GROMACS .gro file of C-alpha atoms in nm:
model
  144
    1MET     CA    1  10.363  10.473  10.042
    2ASP     CA    2  10.339  10.882  10.018
    3GLU     CA    3  10.505  10.859  10.376
    4ILE     CA    4  10.778  10.678  10.233
    5LEU     CA    5  10.832  10.859   9.938
    6GLY     CA    6  10.832  11.206  10.160
    7GLN     CA    7  11.107  11.024  10.372
    8VAL     CA    8  11.306  10.949  10.111
    9LEU     CA    9  11.272  11.282   9.968
   10ARG     CA   10  11.337  11.449  10.322
   11ASN     CA   11  11.652  11.266  10.361
   12ALA     CA   12  11.785  11.323  10.051
   13VAL     CA   13  11.766  11.673  10.105
   14TRP     CA   14  11.897  11.698  10.398
   15GLU     CA   15  12.203  11.502  10.233
   16ARG     CA   16  12.247  11.754  10.001
   17LEU     CA   17  12.262  12.036  10.259
   18ASP     CA   18  12.500  11.842  10.492
   19MET     CA   19  12.736  11.779  10.162
   20LEU     CA   20  12.729  12.192  10.089
   21ALA     CA   21  12.826  12.286  10.463
   22GLU     CA   22  13.071  12.005  10.464
   23LEU     CA   23  13.232  12.166  10.127
   24ALA     CA   24  13.202  12.562  10.239
   25ASN     CA   25  13.382  12.445  10.565
   26GLU     CA   26  13.639  12.212  10.449
   27ALA     CA   27  13.717  12.263  10.053
   28ASP     CA   28  14.004  12.458   9.896
   29SER     CA   29  13.943  12.710   9.722
   30PRO     CA   30  13.901  12.602   9.342
   31ALA     CA   31  13.663  12.324   9.441
   32LEU     CA   32  13.485  12.632   9.650
   33ILE     CA   33  13.437  12.837   9.351
   34SER     CA   34  13.329  12.576   9.144
   35ALA     CA   35  13.082  12.463   9.416
   36ALA     CA   36  12.975  12.819   9.399
   37ARG     CA   37  12.900  12.845   9.015
   38SER     CA   38  12.716  12.531   9.030
   39GLU     CA   39  12.555  12.553   9.378
   40LEU     CA   40  12.452  12.931   9.438
   41PRO     CA   41  12.256  12.987   9.122
   42ARG     CA   42  12.044  12.647   9.202
   43LEU     CA   43  11.965  12.803   9.554
   44THR     CA   44  11.873  13.074   9.435
   45GLN     CA   45  11.651  12.982   9.207
   46GLY     CA   46  11.485  12.729   9.459
   47TRP     CA   47  11.418  13.013   9.709
   48ARG     CA   48  11.283  13.208   9.448
   49VAL     CA   49  11.000  12.957   9.372
   50MET     CA   50  10.924  12.881   9.727
   51LEU     CA   51  10.881  13.260   9.806
   52SER     CA   52  10.666  13.276   9.483
   53ALA     CA   53  10.474  13.009   9.605
   54HIS     CA   54  10.407  13.274   9.935
   55GLU     CA   55  10.370  13.611   9.751
   56PRO     CA   56  10.063  13.775   9.958
   57ASP     CA   57   9.724  13.756   9.801
   58GLU     CA   58   9.505  14.071   9.705
   59ARG     CA   59   9.400  14.069  10.097
   60GLY     CA   60   9.765  14.017  10.247
   61ASP     CA   61   9.725  13.691  10.320
   62CYS     CA   62   9.978  13.398  10.256
   63PRO     CA   63   9.779  13.149  10.003
   64THR     CA   64  10.021  12.848  10.056
   65CYS     CA   65  10.015  12.916  10.504
   66SER     CA   66   9.666  13.011  10.497
   67THR     CA   67   9.385  12.738  10.566
   68ARG     CA   68   8.987  12.794  10.535
   69TRP     CA   69   8.942  12.853  10.847
   70HIS     CA   70   9.284  13.043  10.968
   71ARG     CA   71   9.403  13.316  10.748
   72CYS     CA   72   9.802  13.390  10.768
   73LYS     CA   73   9.873  13.733  10.738
   74ALA     CA   74  10.182  13.803  10.526
   75PRO     CA   75  10.467  13.788  10.543
   76CYS     CA   76  10.431  13.457  10.684
   77SER     CA   77  10.689  13.248  10.844
   78VAL     CA   78  10.895  13.136  10.498
   79TRP     CA   79  10.934  13.507  10.449
   80GLN     CA   80  11.075  13.565  10.766
   81VAL     CA   81  11.293  13.267  10.760
   82ALA     CA   82  11.417  13.419  10.442
   83HIS     CA   83  11.430  13.733  10.562
   84ASP     CA   84  11.629  13.565  10.864
   85HIS     CA   85  11.889  13.421  10.676
   86LEU     CA   86  11.911  13.600  10.353
   87VAL     CA   87  11.929  13.969  10.483
   88ALA     CA   88  11.963  13.973  10.844
   89GLY     CA   89  12.255  13.680  10.829
   90GLY     CA   90  12.401  13.625  11.178
   91LEU     CA   91  12.196  13.900  11.384
   92ALA     CA   92  11.883  13.715  11.295
   93HIS     CA   93  11.895  13.464  11.608
   94PHE     CA   94  11.915  13.742  11.826
   95GLN     CA   95  11.609  13.942  11.691
   96ASP     CA   96  11.276  13.902  11.957
   97SER     CA   97  11.036  13.819  11.676
   98ARG     CA   98  10.680  13.695  11.692
   99ARG     CA   99  10.806  13.368  11.633
  100THR     CA  100  11.050  13.386  11.922
  101ARG     CA  101  10.789  13.514  12.181
  102ARG     CA  102  10.514  13.229  12.047
  103LEU     CA  103  10.811  12.958  12.130
  104ARG     CA  104  10.883  13.105  12.432
  105ARG     CA  105  10.522  13.126  12.521
  106ALA     CA  106  10.516  12.745  12.414
  107ALA     CA  107  10.821  12.639  12.619
  108GLY     CA  108  10.705  12.783  12.951
  109PRO     CA  109  10.860  12.920  13.209
  110GLY     CA  110  11.236  12.872  13.283
  111VAL     CA  111  11.332  12.820  12.911
  112SER     CA  112  11.544  13.069  12.739
  113ALA     CA  113  11.460  13.222  12.416
  114ALA     CA  114  11.827  13.141  12.294
  115SER     CA  115  11.715  12.807  12.348
  116SER     CA  116  11.355  12.780  12.270
  117ALA     CA  117  11.434  12.964  11.882
  118ALA     CA  118  11.802  12.840  11.791
  119PRO     CA  119  11.775  12.551  11.560
  120PRO     CA  120  11.929  12.234  11.741
  121VAL     CA  121  12.296  12.258  11.587
  122PRO     CA  122  12.382  11.863  11.509
  123ASP     CA  123  12.646  11.640  11.596
  124GLN     CA  124  12.558  11.409  11.349
  125PRO     CA  125  12.366  11.451  10.994
  126ARG     CA  126  11.979  11.552  11.042
  127ARG     CA  127  11.752  11.310  10.899
  128ALA     CA  128  11.395  11.327  10.924
  129PRO     CA  129  11.274  11.074  11.195
  130THR     CA  130  11.151  10.772  11.040
  131PRO     CA  131  10.736  10.749  11.041
  132PRO     CA  132  10.555  10.589  11.315
  133SER     CA  133  10.376  10.229  11.219
  134GLY     CA  134  10.098  10.080  11.296
  135LYS     CA  135   9.703  10.231  11.254
  136HIS     CA  136   9.822  10.586  11.388
  137ALA     CA  137  10.081  10.587  11.104
  138LEU     CA  138   9.887  10.826  10.912
  139VAL     CA  139   9.844  11.108  11.118
  140GLY     CA  140   9.967  11.373  11.006
  141GLY     CA  141  10.186  11.219  10.708
  142ALA     CA  142   9.984  11.419  10.410
  143GLY     CA  143  10.043  11.771  10.432
  144ARG     CA  144   9.868  12.065  10.282
   0.00000   0.00000   0.00000
């Protein structure tokens, strides 16, 4: 049941993001002003709530990303993505960050940084994959 609820939640979020992107790309000025007034406060509050969960603790670790066996030093990937998208803007995709280097190493030789670090640009709205069926359906299903 948790997998189904998670899938519904993810699909709803992807659909909302798709709708906002379409609105930003195709709406006229009055519609954009109206959307900005209603959506920007909600989006900024959402970022604030998410980032507050990733504030470093007294040891400088992210309490949300850290596990019992592995401590994640701040800034965690959530703070790095927030900075990349909210502060650095379009230039963030060209920075050779720890994440980019890690992705490049994981991808192996012959894969460029741009192809391994840049998120895919879908032709269709993005949707989370359907959970697998059978005895392996619970693998990785429950998050932290």
